[in-house]
GROMACS .gro file of C-alpha atoms in nm:
model
   60
    1ALA     CA    1   1.338   5.267   0.008
    2THR     CA    2   1.549   5.578   0.029
    3ALA     CA    3   1.641   5.736   0.362
    4GLY     CA    4   1.347   5.897   0.537
    5THR     CA    5   1.082   5.691   0.356
    6ARG     CA    6   0.897   5.375   0.447
    7LYS     CA    7   0.862   5.061   0.241
    8ILE     CA    8   0.557   4.842   0.306
    9VAL     CA    9   0.547   4.494   0.155
   10SER     CA   10   0.242   4.269   0.157
   11ALA     CA   11   0.313   3.916   0.039
   12THR     CA   12   0.160   3.570   0.008
   13ASN     CA   13   0.318   3.255   0.147
   14ILE     CA   14   0.482   3.198  -0.195
   15ALA     CA   15   0.722   3.479  -0.101
   16GLU     CA   16   0.859   3.264   0.185
   17THR     CA   17   1.082   3.063  -0.046
   18SER     CA   18   1.121   3.282  -0.352
   19LEU     CA   19   1.202   3.633  -0.229
   20THR     CA   20   1.465   3.805  -0.019
   21ILE     CA   21   1.372   4.160   0.076
   22LEU     CA   22   1.664   4.369   0.195
   23GLY     CA   23   1.647   4.644   0.453
   24ILE     CA   24   1.360   4.511   0.662
   25ARG     CA   25   1.365   4.649   1.015
   26HIS     CA   26   1.020   4.549   1.140
   27LEU     CA   27   0.797   4.260   1.049
   28VAL     CA   28   0.432   4.199   1.131
   29ASP     CA   29   0.338   3.835   1.080
   30PRO     CA   30   0.007   3.704   1.213
   31GLY     CA   31   0.132   3.345   1.183
   32LEU     CA   32  -0.164   3.243   0.969
   33SER     CA   33  -0.206   3.108   0.618
   34LYS     CA   34  -0.508   3.038   0.400
   35GLN     CA   35  -0.506   2.690   0.247
   36ALA     CA   36  -0.734   2.547  -0.020
   37ILE     CA   37  -0.920   2.243   0.117
   38PHE     CA   38  -1.132   2.017  -0.103
   39ASP     CA   39  -1.446   1.866   0.054
   40PRO     CA   40  -1.544   1.552  -0.140
   41GLN     CA   41  -1.892   1.548   0.019
   42THR     CA   42  -1.984   1.888  -0.126
   43GLY     CA   43  -1.747   1.880  -0.425
   44MET     CA   44  -1.628   2.228  -0.330
   45THR     CA   45  -1.292   2.378  -0.249
   46THR     CA   46  -1.283   2.635   0.029
   47LEU     CA   47  -1.012   2.849   0.185
   48GLU     CA   48  -0.935   2.757   0.543
   49LEU     CA   49  -0.738   2.980   0.781
   50ASN     CA   50  -0.469   2.779   0.962
   51ALA     CA   51  -0.173   2.849   1.187
   52ILE     CA   52   0.165   2.818   1.013
   53SER     CA   53   0.435   2.577   1.125
   54GLN     CA   54   0.740   2.684   1.326
   55SER     CA   55   0.966   2.624   1.023
   56SER     CA   56   0.744   2.849   0.807
   57ALA     CA   57   0.761   3.121   1.072
   58THR     CA   58   1.141   3.097   1.075
   59GLN     CA   59   1.158   3.114   0.694
   60ARG     CA   60   0.939   3.425   0.684
   0.00000   0.00000   0.00000
């Protein structure tokens, strides 16, 4: 962003390993990630909210 403006980036966990965003001064990271979990009893896949690992937090 140019001087005097703000840049807000919202990203998925895929961005952890594939993007480098320059000029970041502040970061808000809740330390959570949604993961697809398959339940063989119901035959359904659901999204489960889980805490991220320490290495994922460092990478972010």
